[in-house]
Structures are given as structure tokens and as C-alpha cells.
């Protein structure tokens, strides 16, 4: 068990773990030892920061990777199942990091948000919290634009960057266009269209999303 870190140390530790986890998530070749080390270390950090019974620790469920490893098929497990539990772990880790970030002054919190991949309003000229402005968006056109600019294999990354659980937002829908419509509907039903649009802007910054969708 690690000693309880200071809030600044906790912020730095979890930011580092988040970046390592994102690199693992993007990888095509599965490194079982690296994933186990990351998973165990992250859980230890969360425990030392928040306590054994905290929601961040309880919800950070270990993967079933060790079972797959004993069967001698870790790459198969990764291709079929591995990214889904890692996505859930990264969402929990990001939430934990945000809980720590709010303890600091607004300037430091803004810096942390930028490191987490969230842009300020001045970066995008888009009012993130003004969901009323989203009422004017053409959702059908938004669906077509996402279909044109992203591949099916990128939808899980969009979910993660938007803070959505892929299985809840899209599930096992096999067709790309239907999956995109479901994702947009999921975001709208939960008043999270701003988060989704912010992710699209960050991932495809050369596209003038706002003017084209209004």
C-alpha cells in the first residue's frame, strides 16, 4: 500500500496513469504484463488517495485478463473483450482525477482540464454548458457528418473522450450508421450533446462543426 499522497501528488500520479492507460487503449498489440502492472498500480493509487471503500476503488473492477492469460490467448482476449473493461477503468480514473482537480484554484483546474483533453470556450468558441444552443443543431446532418469523418473503429474512442460507456451508448449495434445514430440519441437523451460535440471538435479540428450543423 502506498502512503496517502498530497492532493498535488495525487493529481500528478493519476494524470500519469491516465496517459499510460490511453496509450494501452490505443495499442493494437496487447502487452499483458504492462496492462496488469498499470491496472494494479492504478488501483493501489486510487486506494491510497480515496480509501478502500470509496466508489472510485470499488468501481475500478479488475479485468478478466488473468483468465485469458492462463488459457494462453491474451491477444484474442484483447481483440474481442479487452478494450471495453479498459475503457470503463479509464472513465473512472478520469472522474477521480476531476474530483481532485476541483480542490485547486480555477487557473490550476483549467490547466488540469486541458491536460485531460478538455478545451476551454476560447479554444473552440463553443459554449460547453449552454445546451440550449444545441436545440438548433440538425441531428440528422450531425449523424451524416460523423459517418463521413470517422470510421466505425473510432466510435469507442469518441465515447471514451466524451465520458460515455460504449456498451451503454452503442452496445452491439453492427452497422456504422445505426451505431452513430444511437450514439447521438444517447447523448441527447442525457443532455450530453455538448460533451459529444466538444469531442468531435477536438478530434477533427479542421471541420467547422458549429456553423455546418446550425
Coordinates of N, CA and C in Angstrom, one line a residue:
X1 N 0.8 -1.2 0.0 CA 0.0 0.0 0.0 C 0.9 1.3 0.0
X2 N 0.6 2.2 -0.9 CA 1.3 3.4 -0.9 C 0.8 4.4 0.2
X3 N 1.7 5.3 0.6 CA 1.3 6.3 1.6 C 0.3 7.2 0.9
X4 N -0.5 7.9 1.7 CA -1.5 8.8 1.2 C -0.8 10.0 0.6
X5 N -0.9 10.3 -0.7 CA -0.2 11.4 -1.3 C -0.9 12.7 -1.0
X6 N -0.2 13.8 -1.2 CA -0.9 15.1 -1.1 C -1.8 15.3 -2.3
X7 N -2.7 16.3 -2.3 CA -3.6 16.5 -3.5 C -2.8 16.7 -4.8
X8 N -1.7 17.5 -4.6 CA -0.9 17.8 -5.8 C -0.2 16.5 -6.3
X9 N 0.3 15.7 -5.4 CA 0.9 14.4 -5.8 C -0.1 13.5 -6.4
X10 N -1.3 13.5 -5.8 CA -2.4 12.7 -6.4 C -2.7 13.1 -7.8
X11 N -2.8 14.4 -8.0 CA -3.2 14.9 -9.3 C -2.1 14.4 -10.4
X12 N -0.8 14.6 -10.0 CA 0.2 14.2 -10.9 C 0.2 12.7 -11.2
X13 N 0.0 11.9 -10.1 CA 0.0 10.4 -10.2 C -1.1 9.9 -11.2
X14 N -2.3 10.5 -10.9 CA -3.4 10.0 -11.7 C -3.4 10.5 -13.2
X15 N -2.8 11.7 -13.4 CA -2.7 12.2 -14.7 C -1.7 11.3 -15.5
X16 N -0.6 10.9 -14.8 CA 0.3 10.0 -15.5 C -0.3 8.6 -15.8
X17 N -1.1 8.1 -14.9 CA -1.7 6.8 -15.1 C -2.8 6.9 -16.2
X18 N -3.5 8.0 -16.3 CA -4.4 8.2 -17.4 C -3.8 8.2 -18.7
X19 N -2.7 8.9 -18.9 CA -2.0 8.9 -20.1 C -1.4 7.5 -20.5
X20 N -0.9 6.8 -19.6 CA -0.4 5.4 -19.8 C -1.6 4.5 -20.2
X21 N -2.7 4.7 -19.5 CA -3.9 3.9 -19.9 C -4.4 4.2 -21.3
X22 N -4.4 5.4 -21.7 CA -4.8 5.8 -23.0 C -3.9 5.2 -24.1
X23 N -2.6 5.2 -23.8 CA -1.6 4.6 -24.7 C -1.9 3.1 -24.8
X24 N -2.2 2.4 -23.7 CA -2.5 1.0 -23.8 C -3.8 0.8 -24.6
X25 N -4.8 1.6 -24.4 CA -6.1 1.5 -25.1 C -5.9 1.7 -26.6
X26 N -5.0 2.5 -27.0 CA -4.8 2.7 -28.5 C -3.9 1.6 -29.1
X27 N -3.3 0.8 -28.3 CA -2.4 -0.2 -28.9 C -3.1 -1.3 -29.6
X28 N -2.5 -1.7 -30.7 CA -3.0 -2.9 -31.4 C -2.5 -4.2 -30.9
X29 N -1.2 -4.2 -30.5 CA -0.6 -5.4 -29.9 C -0.8 -5.4 -28.4
X30 N -1.3 -6.4 -27.8 CA -1.6 -6.4 -26.4 C -0.4 -6.9 -25.6
X31 N 0.0 -6.0 -24.6 CA 1.1 -6.3 -23.7 C 0.5 -6.7 -22.3
X32 N 0.3 -8.0 -22.0 CA -0.4 -8.4 -20.8 C 0.3 -7.9 -19.6
X33 N 1.6 -8.0 -19.6 CA 2.3 -7.6 -18.4 C 2.2 -6.1 -18.1
X34 N 2.3 -5.3 -19.1 CA 2.1 -3.9 -19.0 C 0.7 -3.5 -18.5
X35 N -0.3 -4.2 -19.0 CA -1.7 -3.9 -18.6 C -1.9 -4.3 -17.2
X36 N -1.4 -5.5 -16.8 CA -1.5 -5.9 -15.4 C -0.8 -4.9 -14.4
X37 N 0.4 -4.5 -14.8 CA 1.1 -3.6 -14.0 C 0.3 -2.2 -13.8
X38 N -0.2 -1.7 -15.0 CA -0.9 -0.5 -15.0 C -2.2 -0.6 -14.1
X39 N -2.9 -1.7 -14.3 CA -4.2 -2.0 -13.6 C -3.9 -2.0 -12.0
X40 N -2.9 -2.8 -11.6 CA -2.6 -3.0 -10.2 C -2.1 -1.7 -9.6
X41 N -1.2 -1.0 -10.3 CA -0.7 0.3 -9.8 C -1.8 1.3 -9.7
X42 N -2.6 1.4 -10.7 CA -3.7 2.4 -10.6 C -4.6 2.1 -9.5
X43 N -5.0 0.9 -9.2 CA -5.9 0.5 -8.1 C -5.2 0.9 -6.8
X44 N -3.9 0.6 -6.7 CA -3.2 1.0 -5.5 C -3.2 2.5 -5.2
X45 N -3.0 3.2 -6.3 CA -3.0 4.7 -6.2 C -4.4 5.2 -5.7
X46 N -5.4 4.7 -6.4 CA -6.8 5.1 -6.0 C -7.1 4.7 -4.6
X47 N -6.6 3.6 -4.1 CA -6.9 3.2 -2.7 C -6.2 4.1 -1.8
X48 N -4.9 4.4 -2.1 CA -4.1 5.3 -1.2 C -4.7 6.7 -1.1
X49 N -5.3 7.1 -2.2 CA -5.9 8.5 -2.3 C -7.3 8.6 -1.7
X50 N -8.1 7.6 -2.0 CA -9.5 7.8 -1.7 C -10.0 6.8 -0.6
X51 N -9.2 5.8 -0.3 CA -9.6 4.8 0.7 C -10.2 3.5 0.1
X52 N -10.1 2.4 0.8 CA -10.5 1.1 0.2 C -12.0 1.1 -0.2
X53 N -12.9 1.7 0.6 CA -14.3 1.6 0.4 C -14.9 2.7 -0.5
X54 N -14.0 3.5 -1.1 CA -14.5 4.6 -1.9 C -15.1 4.1 -3.2
X55 N -16.0 4.8 -3.8 CA -16.6 4.4 -5.1 C -15.6 4.3 -6.2
X56 N -14.6 5.1 -6.2 CA -13.5 5.0 -7.2 C -12.8 3.7 -7.2
X57 N -12.6 3.2 -6.0 CA -11.9 1.9 -5.8 C -12.8 0.7 -6.1
X58 N -14.0 0.8 -5.5 CA -14.9 -0.3 -5.7 C -15.3 -0.5 -7.1
X59 N -15.5 0.6 -7.9 CA -15.9 0.6 -9.3 C -14.8 0.3 -10.2
X60 N -13.5 0.4 -9.8 CA -12.4 0.1 -10.6 C -12.2 -1.4 -10.6
X61 N -13.0 -2.1 -11.4 CA -13.0 -3.5 -11.4 C -11.8 -4.1 -12.2
X62 N -11.2 -5.1 -11.6 CA -10.1 -5.8 -12.3 C -10.6 -6.5 -13.5
X63 N -9.8 -6.6 -14.6 CA -10.3 -7.2 -15.8 C -10.2 -8.8 -15.6
X64 N -10.8 -9.5 -16.5 CA -10.7 -10.9 -16.5 C -9.5 -11.4 -17.3
X65 N -8.5 -10.5 -17.5 CA -7.4 -10.8 -18.4 C -6.6 -12.0 -17.9
X66 N -6.5 -12.1 -16.5 CA -5.7 -13.2 -16.0 C -6.2 -14.6 -16.4
X67 N -7.5 -14.7 -16.5 CA -8.1 -16.0 -17.0 C -7.7 -16.2 -18.4
X68 N -7.8 -15.2 -19.3 CA -7.4 -15.3 -20.7 C -5.9 -15.7 -20.8
X69 N -5.1 -15.1 -19.9 CA -3.7 -15.3 -19.9 C -3.4 -16.8 -19.6
X70 N -4.1 -17.4 -18.6 CA -3.9 -18.8 -18.3 C -4.3 -19.7 -19.5
X71 N -5.2 -19.2 -20.3 CA -5.6 -20.0 -21.4 C -4.7 -19.8 -22.6
X72 N -3.7 -18.9 -22.4 CA -2.7 -18.7 -23.5 C -3.2 -17.9 -24.7
X73 N -4.2 -17.1 -24.5 CA -4.8 -16.4 -25.6 C -5.0 -14.9 -25.3
X74 N -4.0 -14.2 -24.7 CA -4.2 -12.8 -24.3 C -4.5 -11.9 -25.5
X75 N -3.9 -12.1 -26.7 CA -4.2 -11.2 -27.8 C -5.6 -11.4 -28.3
X76 N -6.1 -12.6 -28.3 CA -7.5 -12.9 -28.7 C -8.5 -12.2 -27.7
X77 N -8.2 -12.3 -26.4 CA -9.0 -11.6 -25.4 C -9.0 -10.1 -25.6
X78 N -7.8 -9.6 -25.9 CA -7.7 -8.1 -26.1 C -8.5 -7.7 -27.3
X79 N -8.4 -8.4 -28.4 CA -9.1 -8.1 -29.6 C -10.7 -8.1 -29.5
X80 N -11.1 -9.1 -28.7 CA -12.6 -9.3 -28.5 C -13.2 -8.6 -27.3
X81 N -12.4 -8.5 -26.2 CA -13.1 -8.0 -25.0 C -12.2 -6.9 -24.3
X82 N -10.9 -6.9 -24.5 CA -10.0 -6.1 -23.6 C -10.3 -4.6 -23.5
X83 N -10.6 -4.0 -24.7 CA -10.7 -2.6 -24.6 C -11.9 -2.1 -23.9
X84 N -13.0 -2.9 -23.8 CA -14.2 -2.5 -23.1 C -14.0 -2.3 -21.6
X85 N -13.4 -3.3 -20.9 CA -13.1 -3.0 -19.4 C -12.1 -1.9 -19.2
X86 N -11.1 -1.8 -20.1 CA -10.1 -0.7 -20.0 C -10.8 0.6 -20.2
X87 N -11.7 0.7 -21.1 CA -12.5 2.0 -21.3 C -13.2 2.4 -20.0
X88 N -13.8 1.4 -19.4 CA -14.6 1.7 -18.1 C -13.6 2.1 -17.0
X89 N -12.4 1.5 -17.0 CA -11.4 1.9 -16.0 C -10.9 3.3 -16.2
X90 N -10.7 3.7 -17.5 CA -10.3 5.0 -17.8 C -11.3 6.1 -17.5
X91 N -12.6 5.7 -17.7 CA -13.6 6.7 -17.3 C -13.6 6.9 -15.8
X92 N -13.5 5.9 -15.0 CA -13.4 6.0 -13.5 C -12.2 6.8 -13.1
X93 N -11.1 6.5 -13.8 CA -9.8 7.2 -13.5 C -10.0 8.7 -13.8
X94 N -10.6 9.0 -14.9 CA -10.8 10.5 -15.3 C -11.7 11.1 -14.3
X95 N -12.7 10.5 -13.9 CA -13.6 11.0 -12.9 C -12.9 11.3 -11.5
X96 N -12.1 10.4 -11.1 CA -11.3 10.5 -9.9 C -10.4 11.7 -10.0
X97 N -9.8 11.9 -11.2 CA -8.8 13.0 -11.4 C -9.5 14.3 -11.3
X98 N -10.8 14.4 -11.9 CA -11.5 15.6 -11.8 C -11.9 16.0 -10.4
X99 N -12.2 14.9 -9.6 CA -12.6 15.2 -8.2 C -11.4 15.8 -7.4
X100 N -10.2 15.5 -7.8 CA -9.0 16.1 -7.1 C -8.8 17.5 -7.7
X101 N -9.0 17.6 -9.0 CA -8.6 18.9 -9.6 C -9.5 20.1 -9.1
X102 N -10.7 19.8 -8.6 CA -11.5 20.9 -8.1 C -11.0 21.5 -6.8
X103 N -10.1 20.8 -6.2 CA -9.5 21.3 -4.9 C -8.6 22.5 -5.1
X104 N -8.2 22.7 -6.4 CA -7.2 23.7 -6.6 C -7.9 25.0 -7.1
X105 N -7.2 26.1 -7.3 CA -7.8 27.3 -7.7 C -8.2 27.2 -9.2
X106 N -9.0 28.1 -9.7 CA -9.6 28.0 -11.1 C -8.5 27.9 -12.2
X107 N -7.4 28.6 -12.0 CA -6.3 28.6 -13.0 C -5.7 27.2 -13.1
X108 N -5.4 26.6 -12.0 CA -4.9 25.2 -12.0 C -5.9 24.2 -12.5
X109 N -7.1 24.4 -12.1 CA -8.1 23.5 -12.6 C -8.3 23.5 -14.1
X110 N -8.2 24.7 -14.7 CA -8.2 24.9 -16.1 C -7.1 24.2 -16.8
X111 N -5.9 24.3 -16.2 CA -4.7 23.6 -16.7 C -4.9 22.1 -16.7
X112 N -5.5 21.6 -15.6 CA -5.8 20.2 -15.5 C -6.8 19.7 -16.5
X113 N -7.8 20.5 -16.7 CA -8.8 20.2 -17.7 C -8.2 20.1 -19.1
X114 N -7.3 21.0 -19.4 CA -6.6 20.9 -20.7 C -5.8 19.7 -20.8
X115 N -5.1 19.3 -19.7 CA -4.3 18.0 -19.8 C -5.2 16.8 -19.9
X116 N -6.5 16.9 -19.4 CA -7.4 15.8 -19.6 C -8.0 15.8 -21.0
X117 N -7.7 16.8 -21.8 CA -8.3 16.8 -23.1 C -9.5 17.6 -23.3
X118 N -9.8 18.5 -22.3 CA -11.0 19.4 -22.4 C -10.5 20.8 -22.8
X119 N -11.1 21.3 -23.8 CA -10.7 22.7 -24.2 C -11.6 23.7 -23.6
X120 N -11.0 24.9 -23.3 CA -11.9 26.0 -22.8 C -12.7 26.5 -23.9
X121 N -13.7 27.4 -23.5 CA -14.5 28.0 -24.5 C -13.7 28.8 -25.6
X122 N -12.6 29.5 -25.1 CA -11.9 30.3 -26.0 C -11.1 29.4 -27.1
X123 N -10.9 28.2 -26.7 CA -10.2 27.3 -27.7 C -11.1 26.9 -28.9
X124 N -12.4 26.8 -28.6 CA -13.3 26.3 -29.6 C -14.4 27.3 -30.0
X125 N -14.5 28.4 -29.2 CA -15.6 29.4 -29.4 C -17.0 28.7 -29.3
X126 N -17.1 27.7 -28.4 CA -18.3 26.9 -28.3 C -18.7 26.9 -26.8
X127 N -19.9 27.4 -26.4 CA -20.3 27.4 -25.0 C -20.7 26.0 -24.5
X128 N -19.7 25.4 -23.8 CA -19.9 24.0 -23.5 C -21.1 23.7 -22.6
X129 N -21.4 24.7 -21.7 CA -22.5 24.4 -20.8 C -23.9 24.9 -21.3
X130 N -23.8 25.6 -22.4 CA -25.1 26.2 -23.0 C -25.8 25.2 -23.9
X131 N -26.4 24.2 -23.3 CA -27.1 23.1 -24.0 C -28.3 23.7 -24.8
X132 N -28.8 24.9 -24.4 CA -29.9 25.5 -25.1 C -29.5 25.7 -26.6
X133 N -28.3 26.1 -26.8 CA -27.8 26.4 -28.2 C -27.8 25.2 -29.0
X134 N -27.8 24.0 -28.4 CA -27.8 22.8 -29.2 C -29.1 22.4 -29.8
X135 N -30.2 23.1 -29.3 CA -31.5 22.8 -29.8 C -31.6 23.1 -31.3
X136 N -30.7 24.0 -31.8 CA -30.8 24.4 -33.2 C -30.0 23.4 -34.1
X137 N -29.3 22.4 -33.5 CA -28.5 21.5 -34.3 C -29.4 20.5 -35.1
X138 N -29.0 20.3 -36.3 CA -29.6 19.3 -37.2 C -29.0 18.0 -36.8
X139 N -29.7 17.1 -36.1 CA -29.1 15.9 -35.6 C -28.9 14.9 -36.8
X140 N -29.7 14.9 -37.8 CA -29.5 14.1 -39.0 C -28.3 14.4 -39.7
X141 N -28.1 15.7 -39.8 CA -26.8 16.2 -40.5 C -25.6 15.9 -39.7
X142 N -25.8 16.0 -38.3 CA -24.7 15.6 -37.4 C -24.3 14.1 -37.6
X143 N -25.3 13.3 -37.7 CA -25.1 11.9 -37.9 C -24.3 11.6 -39.2
X144 N -24.7 12.3 -40.3 CA -24.0 12.1 -41.6 C -22.6 12.6 -41.5
X145 N -22.4 13.7 -40.8 CA -21.0 14.3 -40.8 C -20.1 13.3 -40.0
X146 N -20.6 12.8 -38.9 CA -19.8 11.8 -38.1 C -19.5 10.6 -39.0
X147 N -20.5 10.2 -39.7 CA -20.3 9.0 -40.6 C -19.2 9.3 -41.7
X148 N -19.2 10.5 -42.2 CA -18.2 10.8 -43.2 C -16.8 11.0 -42.7
X149 N -16.7 11.4 -41.4 CA -15.4 11.8 -40.9 C -14.7 10.8 -40.0
X150 N -15.5 9.8 -39.6 CA -15.0 8.8 -38.6 C -15.2 7.4 -39.1
X151 N -14.3 6.5 -38.7 CA -14.5 5.1 -39.0 C -15.3 4.4 -37.9
X152 N -15.8 3.2 -38.1 CA -16.6 2.5 -37.1 C -15.7 2.2 -35.9
X153 N -14.4 1.9 -36.2 CA -13.5 1.6 -35.1 C -13.1 2.8 -34.2
X154 N -13.5 4.0 -34.7 CA -13.2 5.2 -33.9 C -14.3 5.6 -32.9
X155 N -15.4 4.9 -33.0 CA -16.6 5.3 -32.2 C -16.3 5.0 -30.7
X156 N -15.6 4.0 -30.4 CA -15.3 3.7 -29.0 C -14.5 4.8 -28.4
X157 N -13.5 5.3 -29.2 CA -12.7 6.4 -28.7 C -13.5 7.7 -28.5
X158 N -14.5 7.9 -29.4 CA -15.3 9.1 -29.2 C -16.1 8.9 -27.9
X159 N -16.6 7.7 -27.7 CA -17.4 7.5 -26.4 C -16.5 7.8 -25.2
X160 N -15.3 7.3 -25.2 CA -14.4 7.5 -24.1 C -14.1 8.9 -23.9
X161 N -13.7 9.6 -24.9 CA -13.4 11.0 -24.8 C -14.6 11.9 -24.4
X162 N -15.8 11.4 -24.6 CA -17.0 12.1 -24.2 C -17.4 11.8 -22.8
X163 N -16.8 10.8 -22.2 CA -17.2 10.3 -20.9 C -18.3 9.3 -20.9
X164 N -18.6 8.7 -22.1 CA -19.7 7.7 -22.2 C -19.2 6.3 -22.1
X165 N -20.0 5.4 -21.6 CA -19.7 4.0 -21.6 C -20.1 3.4 -23.0
X166 N -19.2 2.8 -23.7 CA -19.5 2.4 -25.1 C -20.7 1.4 -25.1
X167 N -20.7 0.4 -24.2 CA -21.8 -0.6 -24.2 C -23.1 0.1 -23.9
X168 N -23.2 1.1 -23.1 CA -24.5 1.8 -22.9 C -24.8 2.7 -24.0
X169 N -23.9 3.3 -24.6 CA -24.2 4.3 -25.7 C -24.5 3.7 -27.0
X170 N -23.7 2.6 -27.3 CA -23.9 1.9 -28.7 C -24.2 0.5 -28.5
X171 N -23.5 -0.2 -27.6 CA -23.8 -1.7 -27.4 C -23.3 -2.5 -28.6
X172 N -24.0 -3.4 -29.0 CA -23.6 -4.4 -30.1 C -24.2 -4.1 -31.4
X173 N -24.5 -2.8 -31.7 CA -25.1 -2.5 -33.0 C -24.0 -2.7 -34.1
X174 N -24.3 -3.5 -35.1 CA -23.3 -3.9 -36.0 C -23.0 -2.9 -37.2
X175 N -24.0 -2.1 -37.5 CA -23.8 -1.2 -38.6 C -23.4 0.2 -38.2
X176 N -22.5 0.7 -38.9 CA -21.9 2.0 -38.5 C -22.9 3.1 -38.4
X177 N -23.8 3.3 -39.5 CA -24.7 4.4 -39.5 C -25.7 4.3 -38.3
X178 N -26.2 3.1 -38.0 CA -27.1 2.9 -36.9 C -26.4 3.2 -35.6
X179 N -25.1 2.8 -35.5 CA -24.4 3.0 -34.3 C -24.2 4.5 -34.0
X180 N -24.0 5.2 -35.0 CA -23.8 6.7 -34.9 C -25.1 7.3 -34.5
X181 N -26.2 6.9 -35.1 CA -27.5 7.5 -34.7 C -27.8 7.2 -33.2
X182 N -27.5 6.0 -32.8 CA -27.7 5.6 -31.4 C -26.8 6.4 -30.4
X183 N -25.6 6.6 -30.8 CA -24.7 7.4 -30.0 C -25.2 8.8 -29.8
X184 N -25.7 9.4 -30.9 CA -26.2 10.8 -30.9 C -27.5 10.8 -30.0
X185 N -28.3 9.9 -30.2 CA -29.5 9.8 -29.4 C -29.2 9.6 -28.0
X186 N -28.2 8.8 -27.7 CA -27.8 8.5 -26.3 C -27.4 9.9 -25.6
X187 N -26.6 10.6 -26.4 CA -26.1 11.9 -25.8 C -27.2 12.9 -25.6
X188 N -28.2 12.9 -26.6 CA -29.3 13.9 -26.5 C -30.2 13.5 -25.3
X189 N -30.5 12.2 -25.1 CA -31.4 11.8 -24.0 C -30.8 12.2 -22.7
X190 N -29.5 12.2 -22.6 CA -28.8 12.5 -21.3 C -28.3 14.0 -21.2
X191 N -28.7 14.8 -22.1 CA -28.3 16.2 -22.1 C -26.8 16.3 -22.2
X192 N -26.2 15.4 -23.0 CA -24.7 15.4 -23.1 C -24.3 15.7 -24.6
X193 N -25.1 16.3 -25.4 CA -24.7 16.7 -26.7 C -23.5 17.6 -26.8
X194 N -23.5 18.5 -25.8 CA -22.3 19.4 -25.7 C -21.0 18.7 -25.6
X195 N -21.0 17.6 -24.7 CA -19.8 16.8 -24.5 C -19.4 16.1 -25.8
X196 N -20.4 15.5 -26.4 CA -20.2 14.8 -27.7 C -19.6 15.7 -28.7
X197 N -20.2 16.9 -28.9 CA -19.8 17.8 -29.9 C -18.4 18.4 -29.6
X198 N -18.1 18.6 -28.3 CA -16.8 19.0 -28.0 C -15.7 18.0 -28.4
X199 N -16.0 16.7 -28.2 CA -15.1 15.7 -28.6 C -14.9 15.7 -30.1
X200 N -16.0 15.8 -30.9 CA -15.9 15.8 -32.3 C -15.0 17.0 -32.8
X201 N -15.2 18.1 -32.1 CA -14.4 19.3 -32.5 C -12.9 19.1 -32.2
X202 N -12.6 18.4 -31.1 CA -11.2 18.1 -30.7 C -10.6 17.1 -31.6
X203 N -11.3 16.1 -32.0 CA -10.8 15.1 -32.9 C -10.7 15.4 -34.4
X204 N -11.5 16.3 -34.8 CA -11.5 16.8 -36.2 C -11.5 18.4 -36.2
X205 N -10.4 19.0 -35.7 CA -10.4 20.4 -35.5 C -10.5 21.2 -36.8
X206 N -10.2 20.6 -38.0 CA -10.3 21.3 -39.2 C -11.7 21.5 -39.8
X207 N -12.7 20.9 -39.1 CA -14.1 21.0 -39.5 C -14.8 22.1 -38.8
X208 N -15.6 22.9 -39.5 CA -16.3 24.0 -38.8 C -17.7 23.4 -38.4
X209 N -17.7 22.6 -37.3 CA -18.8 21.8 -36.9 C -20.0 22.7 -36.6
X210 N -19.8 23.8 -35.9 CA -20.9 24.6 -35.4 C -21.7 25.2 -36.5
X211 N -21.0 25.9 -37.4 CA -21.7 26.6 -38.5 C -22.4 25.6 -39.4
X212 N -21.8 24.4 -39.6 CA -22.4 23.5 -40.5 C -23.6 22.8 -40.0
X213 N -23.7 22.7 -38.7 CA -24.8 22.0 -38.0 C -25.9 22.9 -37.6
X214 N -25.7 24.2 -37.5 CA -26.7 25.1 -37.1 C -27.7 25.4 -38.3

